[in-house]
């Protein structure tokens, strides 16, 4: 038996009929009337709140604008920034040390770091600052030397006017407990193969941490550290417990006790806190962008330009 032959479509003289091209698809976006209604409601409520706040005499807007750029408030903003920077530096340095101690193979170092974190994370920062304010009553003087022998170091704590120093110590020691966990999370995020390769090259544990692990962990450490810096700025308002009243909240409260207008003075302090926080958020954004280089496969505009230039030079050879 012979199989039936299939028709030959490639034979000459046979052409496929011309088919008309389909009409372009008209995409109609999906409508979300609920979103528009919610947006209108929110805008109306926001407008009513702004109008009510602007016409409410209890806010005393004239007093607010009188003290917004007062020299005492600007000086208090400087004290706030100084307190934030010093306490944050102390917290970061001590936090890195505590994180390394927690990951150390030495059980004594691990235990000491764990007890430190247990105490400072388990008690409120306000209570800690109150205790630092009472430091002069607890330790009236500090003597270092040989018992029943010569003294090499003596400090009369009660005669010291060190409220600013105690505020830095109180905030910094509390912040170190949280920074230790942030740094520890960043260190553990680094692949164990990096550590094994460092050990194979003959590096010690300390050299591995300093040269290999910590530089790579910065990508994980930087974002929460920026959040901690912003939080530290706002936490400085609690140093009135020491007492230290030269920062923003303490100075605005002192002025309010004289002019008997606490509401506009609180708004003045809040405005300065918000302005400084906004600047810190911008700096945090660019710092995160810097340390995130290489984390994404998407090339930046500058990298694309360098790649195109390299291909052009390669093609011209």
PDB file of C-alpha atoms in Angstrom:
ATOM      1  CA  UNK A   1       0.000   0.000   0.000  1.00  0.00           C
ATOM      2  CA  UNK A   2       1.135   3.475  -0.790  1.00  0.00           C
ATOM      3  CA  UNK A   3       0.767   6.235   1.817  1.00  0.00           C
ATOM      4  CA  UNK A   4      -1.211   9.293   0.765  1.00  0.00           C
ATOM      5  CA  UNK A   5       0.998  12.190  -0.106  1.00  0.00           C
ATOM      6  CA  UNK A   6       0.688  15.310   1.979  1.00  0.00           C
ATOM      7  CA  UNK A   7       0.066  18.454   0.050  1.00  0.00           C
ATOM      8  CA  UNK A   8       3.248  20.308  -0.878  1.00  0.00           C
ATOM      9  CA  UNK A   9       2.943  23.880   0.486  1.00  0.00           C
ATOM     10  CA  UNK A  10       6.308  24.819  -0.934  1.00  0.00           C
ATOM     11  CA  UNK A  11       5.307  24.214  -4.547  1.00  0.00           C
ATOM     12  CA  UNK A  12       5.657  27.162  -6.842  1.00  0.00           C
ATOM     13  CA  UNK A  13       2.607  29.110  -7.764  1.00  0.00           C
ATOM     14  CA  UNK A  14       0.877  28.687  -4.396  1.00  0.00           C
ATOM     15  CA  UNK A  15       0.953  31.739  -2.074  1.00  0.00           C
ATOM     16  CA  UNK A  16      -0.698  32.172   1.280  1.00  0.00           C
ATOM     17  CA  UNK A  17      -3.583  34.559   1.156  1.00  0.00           C
ATOM     18  CA  UNK A  18      -2.841  37.962   2.692  1.00  0.00           C
ATOM     19  CA  UNK A  19      -4.541  38.232   6.075  1.00  0.00           C
ATOM     20  CA  UNK A  20      -5.532  41.617   7.445  1.00  0.00           C
ATOM     21  CA  UNK A  21      -3.533  42.690  10.534  1.00  0.00           C
ATOM     22  CA  UNK A  22      -5.558  42.657  13.731  1.00  0.00           C
ATOM     23  CA  UNK A  23      -6.675  45.900  15.259  1.00  0.00           C
ATOM     24  CA  UNK A  24      -4.463  47.184  18.092  1.00  0.00           C
ATOM     25  CA  UNK A  25      -5.634  46.244  21.551  1.00  0.00           C
ATOM     26  CA  UNK A  26      -7.168  49.118  23.429  1.00  0.00           C
ATOM     27  CA  UNK A  27      -6.110  48.689  27.052  1.00  0.00           C
ATOM     28  CA  UNK A  28      -8.622  50.246  29.402  1.00  0.00           C
ATOM     29  CA  UNK A  29      -7.130  50.841  32.860  1.00  0.00           C
ATOM     30  CA  UNK A  30      -9.015  49.343  35.743  1.00  0.00           C
ATOM     31  CA  UNK A  31     -10.870  51.982  37.666  1.00  0.00           C
ATOM     32  CA  UNK A  32     -10.582  52.198  41.450  1.00  0.00           C
ATOM     33  CA  UNK A  33     -13.255  54.613  42.631  1.00  0.00           C
ATOM     34  CA  UNK A  34     -12.637  53.636  46.259  1.00  0.00           C
ATOM     35  CA  UNK A  35      -9.096  54.991  46.124  1.00  0.00           C
ATOM     36  CA  UNK A  36     -10.268  58.351  44.804  1.00  0.00           C
ATOM     37  CA  UNK A  37     -12.972  58.575  47.431  1.00  0.00           C
ATOM     38  CA  UNK A  38     -10.489  57.750  50.204  1.00  0.00           C
ATOM     39  CA  UNK A  39      -8.026  60.325  48.854  1.00  0.00           C
ATOM     40  CA  UNK A  40     -10.689  63.025  48.797  1.00  0.00           C
ATOM     41  CA  UNK A  41     -11.807  62.189  52.326  1.00  0.00           C
ATOM     42  CA  UNK A  42      -8.210  62.307  53.616  1.00  0.00           C
ATOM     43  CA  UNK A  43      -7.539  65.634  51.897  1.00  0.00           C
ATOM     44  CA  UNK A  44     -10.729  67.127  53.327  1.00  0.00           C
ATOM     45  CA  UNK A  45      -9.882  65.943  56.845  1.00  0.00           C
ATOM     46  CA  UNK A  46      -6.318  67.228  56.533  1.00  0.00           C
ATOM     47  CA  UNK A  47      -7.570  70.594  55.316  1.00  0.00           C
ATOM     48  CA  UNK A  48     -10.032  70.832  58.191  1.00  0.00           C
ATOM     49  CA  UNK A  49      -7.291  70.005  60.690  1.00  0.00           C
ATOM     50  CA  UNK A  50      -4.915  72.615  59.244  1.00  0.00           C
ATOM     51  CA  UNK A  51      -7.660  75.240  59.217  1.00  0.00           C
ATOM     52  CA  UNK A  52      -8.674  74.390  62.758  1.00  0.00           C
ATOM     53  CA  UNK A  53      -5.073  74.530  63.986  1.00  0.00           C
ATOM     54  CA  UNK A  54      -4.445  77.843  62.205  1.00  0.00           C
ATOM     55  CA  UNK A  55      -7.522  79.494  63.707  1.00  0.00           C
ATOM     56  CA  UNK A  56      -7.204  77.975  67.204  1.00  0.00           C
ATOM     57  CA  UNK A  57      -5.917  80.613  69.605  1.00  0.00           C
ATOM     58  CA  UNK A  58      -4.627  77.962  72.016  1.00  0.00           C
ATOM     59  CA  UNK A  59      -1.660  77.271  69.724  1.00  0.00           C
ATOM     60  CA  UNK A  60      -0.431  80.896  70.093  1.00  0.00           C
ATOM     61  CA  UNK A  61       1.198  81.003  66.691  1.00  0.00           C
ATOM     62  CA  UNK A  62       2.596  84.478  67.315  1.00  0.00           C
ATOM     63  CA  UNK A  63       4.587  83.095  70.250  1.00  0.00           C
ATOM     64  CA  UNK A  64       5.652  80.127  68.120  1.00  0.00           C
ATOM     65  CA  UNK A  65       7.182  82.366  65.438  1.00  0.00           C
ATOM     66  CA  UNK A  66       8.759  84.644  68.047  1.00  0.00           C
ATOM     67  CA  UNK A  67      10.724  81.787  69.606  1.00  0.00           C
ATOM     68  CA  UNK A  68      11.312  79.587  66.563  1.00  0.00           C
ATOM     69  CA  UNK A  69      14.694  81.182  65.822  1.00  0.00           C
ATOM     70  CA  UNK A  70      15.438  82.460  69.280  1.00  0.00           C
ATOM     71  CA  UNK A  71      19.144  82.351  70.154  1.00  0.00           C
ATOM     72  CA  UNK A  72      18.441  80.154  73.180  1.00  0.00           C
ATOM     73  CA  UNK A  73      16.606  77.624  71.022  1.00  0.00           C
ATOM     74  CA  UNK A  74      19.369  77.599  68.396  1.00  0.00           C
ATOM     75  CA  UNK A  75      21.953  77.083  71.136  1.00  0.00           C
ATOM     76  CA  UNK A  76      19.840  74.247  72.541  1.00  0.00           C
ATOM     77  CA  UNK A  77      19.769  72.634  69.085  1.00  0.00           C
ATOM     78  CA  UNK A  78      23.576  72.717  69.090  1.00  0.00           C
ATOM     79  CA  UNK A  79      23.696  71.026  72.506  1.00  0.00           C
ATOM     80  CA  UNK A  80      21.256  68.405  71.236  1.00  0.00           C
ATOM     81  CA  UNK A  81      23.430  67.632  68.218  1.00  0.00           C
ATOM     82  CA  UNK A  82      26.560  67.449  70.372  1.00  0.00           C
ATOM     83  CA  UNK A  83      24.854  65.139  72.838  1.00  0.00           C
ATOM     84  CA  UNK A  84      23.559  62.924  70.026  1.00  0.00           C
ATOM     85  CA  UNK A  85      26.922  62.681  68.271  1.00  0.00           C
ATOM     86  CA  UNK A  86      28.970  61.940  71.403  1.00  0.00           C
ATOM     87  CA  UNK A  87      26.513  59.375  72.761  1.00  0.00           C
ATOM     88  CA  UNK A  88      26.219  57.682  69.381  1.00  0.00           C
ATOM     89  CA  UNK A  89      30.001  57.412  68.956  1.00  0.00           C
ATOM     90  CA  UNK A  90      30.267  55.840  72.402  1.00  0.00           C
ATOM     91  CA  UNK A  91      27.392  53.479  71.624  1.00  0.00           C
ATOM     92  CA  UNK A  92      28.811  52.365  68.265  1.00  0.00           C
ATOM     93  CA  UNK A  93      32.348  51.746  69.563  1.00  0.00           C
ATOM     94  CA  UNK A  94      31.157  49.858  72.623  1.00  0.00           C
ATOM     95  CA  UNK A  95      28.489  48.043  70.574  1.00  0.00           C
ATOM     96  CA  UNK A  96      31.084  46.694  68.126  1.00  0.00           C
ATOM     97  CA  UNK A  97      33.212  45.526  71.049  1.00  0.00           C
ATOM     98  CA  UNK A  98      30.242  43.797  72.703  1.00  0.00           C
ATOM     99  CA  UNK A  99      29.203  42.126  69.436  1.00  0.00           C
ATOM    100  CA  UNK A 100      32.698  40.745  68.932  1.00  0.00           C
ATOM    101  CA  UNK A 101      32.707  39.547  72.556  1.00  0.00           C
ATOM    102  CA  UNK A 102      29.389  37.740  72.039  1.00  0.00           C
ATOM    103  CA  UNK A 103      30.799  35.924  69.012  1.00  0.00           C
ATOM    104  CA  UNK A 104      34.120  35.216  70.678  1.00  0.00           C
ATOM    105  CA  UNK A 105      35.071  31.573  71.437  1.00  0.00           C
ATOM    106  CA  UNK A 106      36.023  32.723  74.949  1.00  0.00           C
ATOM    107  CA  UNK A 107      33.131  31.800  77.316  1.00  0.00           C
ATOM    108  CA  UNK A 108      34.035  34.558  79.793  1.00  0.00           C
ATOM    109  CA  UNK A 109      33.767  37.280  77.146  1.00  0.00           C
ATOM    110  CA  UNK A 110      30.487  35.833  75.868  1.00  0.00           C
ATOM    111  CA  UNK A 111      29.020  35.760  79.386  1.00  0.00           C
ATOM    112  CA  UNK A 112      30.075  39.326  80.200  1.00  0.00           C
ATOM    113  CA  UNK A 113      28.576  40.630  76.942  1.00  0.00           C
ATOM    114  CA  UNK A 114      25.325  38.713  77.524  1.00  0.00           C
ATOM    115  CA  UNK A 115      24.936  40.111  81.069  1.00  0.00           C
ATOM    116  CA  UNK A 116      25.565  43.638  79.796  1.00  0.00           C
ATOM    117  CA  UNK A 117      22.882  43.313  77.133  1.00  0.00           C
ATOM    118  CA  UNK A 118      20.493  41.724  79.620  1.00  0.00           C
ATOM    119  CA  UNK A 119      20.784  44.649  82.031  1.00  0.00           C
ATOM    120  CA  UNK A 120      20.763  47.605  79.641  1.00  0.00           C
ATOM    121  CA  UNK A 121      18.083  46.222  77.300  1.00  0.00           C
ATOM    122  CA  UNK A 122      15.906  45.028  80.166  1.00  0.00           C
ATOM    123  CA  UNK A 123      15.655  48.357  82.036  1.00  0.00           C
ATOM    124  CA  UNK A 124      14.120  51.617  80.743  1.00  0.00           C
ATOM    125  CA  UNK A 125      16.543  54.249  79.531  1.00  0.00           C
ATOM    126  CA  UNK A 126      14.782  56.877  81.661  1.00  0.00           C
ATOM    127  CA  UNK A 127      15.479  54.860  84.822  1.00  0.00           C
ATOM    128  CA  UNK A 128      19.120  54.505  83.786  1.00  0.00           C
ATOM    129  CA  UNK A 129      19.418  58.273  83.276  1.00  0.00           C
ATOM    130  CA  UNK A 130      17.873  58.936  86.686  1.00  0.00           C
ATOM    131  CA  UNK A 131      20.501  56.658  88.254  1.00  0.00           C
ATOM    132  CA  UNK A 132      23.247  58.526  86.430  1.00  0.00           C
ATOM    133  CA  UNK A 133      21.802  61.751  87.796  1.00  0.00           C
ATOM    134  CA  UNK A 134      22.148  60.266  91.294  1.00  0.00           C
ATOM    135  CA  UNK A 135      25.682  59.033  90.621  1.00  0.00           C
ATOM    136  CA  UNK A 136      27.128  61.733  92.870  1.00  0.00           C
ATOM    137  CA  UNK A 137      24.943  60.564  95.755  1.00  0.00           C
ATOM    138  CA  UNK A 138      25.827  56.904  95.233  1.00  0.00           C
ATOM    139  CA  UNK A 139      29.573  57.451  94.785  1.00  0.00           C
ATOM    140  CA  UNK A 140      30.620  60.634  96.555  1.00  0.00           C
ATOM    141  CA  UNK A 141      34.254  60.140  95.602  1.00  0.00           C
ATOM    142  CA  UNK A 142      36.315  57.735  93.510  1.00  0.00           C
ATOM    143  CA  UNK A 143      39.729  56.609  94.755  1.00  0.00           C
ATOM    144  CA  UNK A 144      42.092  54.340  92.888  1.00  0.00           C
ATOM    145  CA  UNK A 145      45.161  52.949  94.609  1.00  0.00           C
ATOM    146  CA  UNK A 146      46.428  50.348  97.037  1.00  0.00           C
ATOM    147  CA  UNK A 147      44.105  49.489  99.964  1.00  0.00           C
ATOM    148  CA  UNK A 148      45.443  51.057 103.167  1.00  0.00           C
ATOM    149  CA  UNK A 149      48.222  52.520 101.052  1.00  0.00           C
ATOM    150  CA  UNK A 150      48.923  55.405  98.699  1.00  0.00           C
ATOM    151  CA  UNK A 151      46.151  56.646  96.410  1.00  0.00           C
ATOM    152  CA  UNK A 152      47.040  57.232  92.772  1.00  0.00           C
ATOM    153  CA  UNK A 153      43.755  58.703  91.559  1.00  0.00           C
ATOM    154  CA  UNK A 154      41.085  60.724  93.368  1.00  0.00           C
ATOM    155  CA  UNK A 155      37.878  62.362  92.093  1.00  0.00           C
ATOM    156  CA  UNK A 156      35.396  64.242  94.219  1.00  0.00           C
ATOM    157  CA  UNK A 157      32.215  63.359  92.318  1.00  0.00           C
ATOM    158  CA  UNK A 158      29.915  65.626  94.343  1.00  0.00           C
ATOM    159  CA  UNK A 159      31.956  68.703  93.464  1.00  0.00           C
ATOM    160  CA  UNK A 160      31.798  67.907  89.747  1.00  0.00           C
ATOM    161  CA  UNK A 161      29.348  69.693  87.458  1.00  0.00           C
ATOM    162  CA  UNK A 162      29.287  66.883  84.909  1.00  0.00           C
ATOM    163  CA  UNK A 163      25.628  66.644  83.879  1.00  0.00           C
ATOM    164  CA  UNK A 164      26.579  66.713  80.195  1.00  0.00           C
ATOM    165  CA  UNK A 165      29.171  63.967  80.714  1.00  0.00           C
ATOM    166  CA  UNK A 166      26.736  61.792  82.651  1.00  0.00           C
ATOM    167  CA  UNK A 167      24.128  62.322  79.922  1.00  0.00           C
ATOM    168  CA  UNK A 168      26.586  61.097  77.276  1.00  0.00           C
ATOM    169  CA  UNK A 169      27.559  58.082  79.380  1.00  0.00           C
ATOM    170  CA  UNK A 170      23.943  57.174  80.160  1.00  0.00           C
ATOM    171  CA  UNK A 171      22.754  57.420  76.569  1.00  0.00           C
ATOM    172  CA  UNK A 172      25.896  55.808  75.129  1.00  0.00           C
ATOM    173  CA  UNK A 173      25.864  52.781  77.427  1.00  0.00           C
ATOM    174  CA  UNK A 174      22.198  52.158  76.691  1.00  0.00           C
ATOM    175  CA  UNK A 175      22.716  52.548  72.951  1.00  0.00           C
ATOM    176  CA  UNK A 176      25.652  50.130  73.010  1.00  0.00           C
ATOM    177  CA  UNK A 177      23.350  47.274  73.980  1.00  0.00           C
ATOM    178  CA  UNK A 178      21.225  47.784  70.866  1.00  0.00           C
ATOM    179  CA  UNK A 179      24.176  48.456  68.576  1.00  0.00           C
ATOM    180  CA  UNK A 180      25.746  45.194  69.746  1.00  0.00           C
ATOM    181  CA  UNK A 181      22.774  43.233  68.402  1.00  0.00           C
ATOM    182  CA  UNK A 182      22.812  45.191  65.142  1.00  0.00           C
ATOM    183  CA  UNK A 183      26.511  44.546  64.616  1.00  0.00           C
ATOM    184  CA  UNK A 184      26.120  40.890  65.587  1.00  0.00           C
ATOM    185  CA  UNK A 185      23.356  40.487  62.990  1.00  0.00           C
ATOM    186  CA  UNK A 186      25.595  42.074  60.368  1.00  0.00           C
ATOM    187  CA  UNK A 187      28.514  39.800  61.244  1.00  0.00           C
ATOM    188  CA  UNK A 188      26.417  36.645  61.118  1.00  0.00           C
ATOM    189  CA  UNK A 189      25.066  37.669  57.701  1.00  0.00           C
ATOM    190  CA  UNK A 190      28.522  37.226  56.160  1.00  0.00           C
ATOM    191  CA  UNK A 191      29.023  33.831  54.528  1.00  0.00           C
ATOM    192  CA  UNK A 192      30.965  31.377  56.672  1.00  0.00           C
ATOM    193  CA  UNK A 193      33.141  30.614  53.683  1.00  0.00           C
ATOM    194  CA  UNK A 194      34.739  34.040  54.081  1.00  0.00           C
ATOM    195  CA  UNK A 195      35.846  33.128  57.609  1.00  0.00           C
ATOM    196  CA  UNK A 196      37.079  29.704  56.529  1.00  0.00           C
ATOM    197  CA  UNK A 197      39.101  31.241  53.705  1.00  0.00           C
ATOM    198  CA  UNK A 198      40.657  33.755  56.088  1.00  0.00           C
ATOM    199  CA  UNK A 199      41.640  31.004  58.506  1.00  0.00           C
ATOM    200  CA  UNK A 200      43.116  29.039  55.617  1.00  0.00           C
ATOM    201  CA  UNK A 201      45.266  32.064  54.760  1.00  0.00           C
ATOM    202  CA  UNK A 202      46.629  32.074  58.291  1.00  0.00           C
ATOM    203  CA  UNK A 203      44.681  35.002  59.726  1.00  0.00           C
ATOM    204  CA  UNK A 204      43.792  35.050  63.396  1.00  0.00           C
ATOM    205  CA  UNK A 205      40.205  35.416  64.609  1.00  0.00           C
ATOM    206  CA  UNK A 206      40.718  39.114  65.380  1.00  0.00           C
ATOM    207  CA  UNK A 207      42.303  39.763  61.960  1.00  0.00           C
ATOM    208  CA  UNK A 208      39.447  37.954  60.248  1.00  0.00           C
ATOM    209  CA  UNK A 209      36.906  40.150  62.018  1.00  0.00           C
ATOM    210  CA  UNK A 210      38.751  43.376  61.307  1.00  0.00           C
ATOM    211  CA  UNK A 211      39.838  42.762  57.704  1.00  0.00           C
ATOM    212  CA  UNK A 212      37.212  40.441  56.224  1.00  0.00           C
ATOM    213  CA  UNK A 213      33.971  40.154  58.180  1.00  0.00           C
ATOM    214  CA  UNK A 214      33.263  43.679  59.466  1.00  0.00           C
ATOM    215  CA  UNK A 215      33.807  45.460  56.097  1.00  0.00           C
ATOM    216  CA  UNK A 216      31.295  43.137  54.440  1.00  0.00           C
ATOM    217  CA  UNK A 217      28.845  43.407  57.333  1.00  0.00           C
ATOM    218  CA  UNK A 218      28.586  47.192  56.924  1.00  0.00           C
ATOM    219  CA  UNK A 219      25.914  46.733  54.257  1.00  0.00           C
ATOM    220  CA  UNK A 220      23.631  45.176  56.871  1.00  0.00           C
ATOM    221  CA  UNK A 221      24.746  47.374  59.779  1.00  0.00           C
ATOM    222  CA  UNK A 222      24.331  50.827  58.227  1.00  0.00           C
ATOM    223  CA  UNK A 223      20.496  51.002  57.733  1.00  0.00           C
ATOM    224  CA  UNK A 224      19.496  50.150  61.335  1.00  0.00           C
ATOM    225  CA  UNK A 225      22.359  52.301  62.643  1.00  0.00           C
ATOM    226  CA  UNK A 226      20.850  55.282  60.842  1.00  0.00           C
ATOM    227  CA  UNK A 227      17.526  54.545  62.510  1.00  0.00           C
ATOM    228  CA  UNK A 228      19.288  54.343  65.882  1.00  0.00           C
ATOM    229  CA  UNK A 229      20.912  57.738  65.252  1.00  0.00           C
ATOM    230  CA  UNK A 230      17.526  59.324  64.582  1.00  0.00           C
ATOM    231  CA  UNK A 231      16.113  57.603  67.643  1.00  0.00           C
ATOM    232  CA  UNK A 232      19.045  58.859  69.720  1.00  0.00           C
ATOM    233  CA  UNK A 233      18.289  62.429  68.651  1.00  0.00           C
ATOM    234  CA  UNK A 234      14.790  62.128  70.079  1.00  0.00           C
ATOM    235  CA  UNK A 235      15.924  60.222  73.162  1.00  0.00           C
ATOM    236  CA  UNK A 236      18.055  63.204  74.194  1.00  0.00           C
ATOM    237  CA  UNK A 237      14.844  64.796  75.451  1.00  0.00           C
ATOM    238  CA  UNK A 238      15.007  62.363  78.399  1.00  0.00           C
ATOM    239  CA  UNK A 239      18.275  63.732  79.787  1.00  0.00           C
ATOM    240  CA  UNK A 240      16.249  66.167  81.883  1.00  0.00           C
ATOM    241  CA  UNK A 241      16.174  63.262  84.347  1.00  0.00           C
ATOM    242  CA  UNK A 242      19.895  63.758  85.114  1.00  0.00           C
ATOM    243  CA  UNK A 243      19.143  66.814  85.113  1.00  0.00           C
ATOM    244  CA  UNK A 244      20.567  68.427  81.986  1.00  0.00           C
ATOM    245  CA  UNK A 245      18.281  71.113  80.576  1.00  0.00           C
ATOM    246  CA  UNK A 246      20.395  72.773  77.882  1.00  0.00           C
ATOM    247  CA  UNK A 247      19.055  70.601  75.052  1.00  0.00           C
ATOM    248  CA  UNK A 248      15.959  71.393  72.988  1.00  0.00           C
ATOM    249  CA  UNK A 249      13.211  69.980  75.154  1.00  0.00           C
ATOM    250  CA  UNK A 250      14.745  71.154  78.420  1.00  0.00           C
ATOM    251  CA  UNK A 251      15.343  74.694  77.138  1.00  0.00           C
ATOM    252  CA  UNK A 252      11.847  74.995  75.629  1.00  0.00           C
ATOM    253  CA  UNK A 253      10.382  73.747  78.905  1.00  0.00           C
ATOM    254  CA  UNK A 254      12.380  76.341  80.853  1.00  0.00           C
ATOM    255  CA  UNK A 255      11.150  79.120  78.565  1.00  0.00           C
ATOM    256  CA  UNK A 256       7.573  77.841  78.886  1.00  0.00           C
ATOM    257  CA  UNK A 257       7.858  78.052  82.669  1.00  0.00           C
ATOM    258  CA  UNK A 258       8.584  81.772  82.286  1.00  0.00           C
ATOM    259  CA  UNK A 259       6.046  82.801  79.638  1.00  0.00           C
ATOM    260  CA  UNK A 260       3.382  80.262  80.754  1.00  0.00           C
ATOM    261  CA  UNK A 261       2.805  79.111  77.175  1.00  0.00           C
ATOM    262  CA  UNK A 262       3.855  75.454  76.968  1.00  0.00           C
ATOM    263  CA  UNK A 263       1.988  74.591  73.764  1.00  0.00           C
ATOM    264  CA  UNK A 264       3.842  76.930  71.360  1.00  0.00           C
ATOM    265  CA  UNK A 265       7.170  76.060  73.002  1.00  0.00           C
ATOM    266  CA  UNK A 266       6.501  72.350  72.498  1.00  0.00           C
ATOM    267  CA  UNK A 267       5.735  73.103  68.850  1.00  0.00           C
ATOM    268  CA  UNK A 268       9.018  75.002  68.549  1.00  0.00           C
ATOM    269  CA  UNK A 269      10.980  72.035  69.949  1.00  0.00           C
ATOM    270  CA  UNK A 270       9.082  69.610  67.710  1.00  0.00           C
ATOM    271  CA  UNK A 271       9.843  71.705  64.635  1.00  0.00           C
ATOM    272  CA  UNK A 272      13.563  71.658  65.359  1.00  0.00           C
ATOM    273  CA  UNK A 273      13.520  67.919  66.053  1.00  0.00           C
ATOM    274  CA  UNK A 274      11.696  67.351  62.762  1.00  0.00           C
ATOM    275  CA  UNK A 275      14.119  69.553  60.798  1.00  0.00           C
ATOM    276  CA  UNK A 276      17.236  67.843  62.181  1.00  0.00           C
ATOM    277  CA  UNK A 277      15.685  64.407  61.697  1.00  0.00           C
ATOM    278  CA  UNK A 278      14.923  65.215  58.054  1.00  0.00           C
ATOM    279  CA  UNK A 279      18.560  66.145  57.417  1.00  0.00           C
ATOM    280  CA  UNK A 280      19.732  62.927  59.069  1.00  0.00           C
ATOM    281  CA  UNK A 281      17.319  60.894  56.938  1.00  0.00           C
ATOM    282  CA  UNK A 282      18.801  62.395  53.768  1.00  0.00           C
ATOM    283  CA  UNK A 283      22.309  61.553  54.954  1.00  0.00           C
ATOM    284  CA  UNK A 284      21.200  58.029  55.828  1.00  0.00           C
ATOM    285  CA  UNK A 285      19.801  57.571  52.315  1.00  0.00           C
ATOM    286  CA  UNK A 286      23.084  58.446  50.605  1.00  0.00           C
ATOM    287  CA  UNK A 287      25.109  56.408  53.090  1.00  0.00           C
ATOM    288  CA  UNK A 288      22.950  53.341  52.438  1.00  0.00           C
ATOM    289  CA  UNK A 289      23.300  53.932  48.710  1.00  0.00           C
ATOM    290  CA  UNK A 290      27.081  54.043  49.050  1.00  0.00           C
ATOM    291  CA  UNK A 291      27.365  50.796  51.018  1.00  0.00           C
ATOM    292  CA  UNK A 292      24.831  48.991  48.805  1.00  0.00           C
ATOM    293  CA  UNK A 293      27.139  49.128  45.785  1.00  0.00           C
ATOM    294  CA  UNK A 294      27.451  45.679  44.311  1.00  0.00           C
ATOM    295  CA  UNK A 295      24.406  44.345  46.120  1.00  0.00           C
ATOM    296  CA  UNK A 296      22.220  44.617  43.011  1.00  0.00           C
ATOM    297  CA  UNK A 297      22.855  43.295  39.522  1.00  0.00           C
ATOM    298  CA  UNK A 298      21.393  46.446  38.017  1.00  0.00           C
ATOM    299  CA  UNK A 299      24.141  48.764  36.828  1.00  0.00           C
ATOM    300  CA  UNK A 300      24.086  52.451  37.638  1.00  0.00           C
ATOM    301  CA  UNK A 301      24.180  55.142  34.952  1.00  0.00           C
ATOM    302  CA  UNK A 302      27.867  55.762  35.569  1.00  0.00           C
ATOM    303  CA  UNK A 303      28.661  52.050  35.334  1.00  0.00           C
ATOM    304  CA  UNK A 304      26.750  51.809  32.053  1.00  0.00           C
ATOM    305  CA  UNK A 305      28.673  54.784  30.662  1.00  0.00           C
ATOM    306  CA  UNK A 306      32.009  53.230  31.684  1.00  0.00           C
ATOM    307  CA  UNK A 307      30.979  49.916  30.116  1.00  0.00           C
ATOM    308  CA  UNK A 308      29.963  51.608  26.836  1.00  0.00           C
ATOM    309  CA  UNK A 309      33.225  53.539  26.764  1.00  0.00           C
ATOM    310  CA  UNK A 310      35.225  50.364  27.340  1.00  0.00           C
ATOM    311  CA  UNK A 311      33.391  48.592  24.504  1.00  0.00           C
ATOM    312  CA  UNK A 312      34.066  51.551  22.202  1.00  0.00           C
ATOM    313  CA  UNK A 313      37.766  51.466  22.969  1.00  0.00           C
ATOM    314  CA  UNK A 314      37.834  47.698  22.490  1.00  0.00           C
ATOM    315  CA  UNK A 315      36.121  47.993  19.143  1.00  0.00           C
ATOM    316  CA  UNK A 316      38.552  50.635  17.913  1.00  0.00           C
ATOM    317  CA  UNK A 317      41.563  48.376  18.407  1.00  0.00           C
TER     318      UNK A 317
END
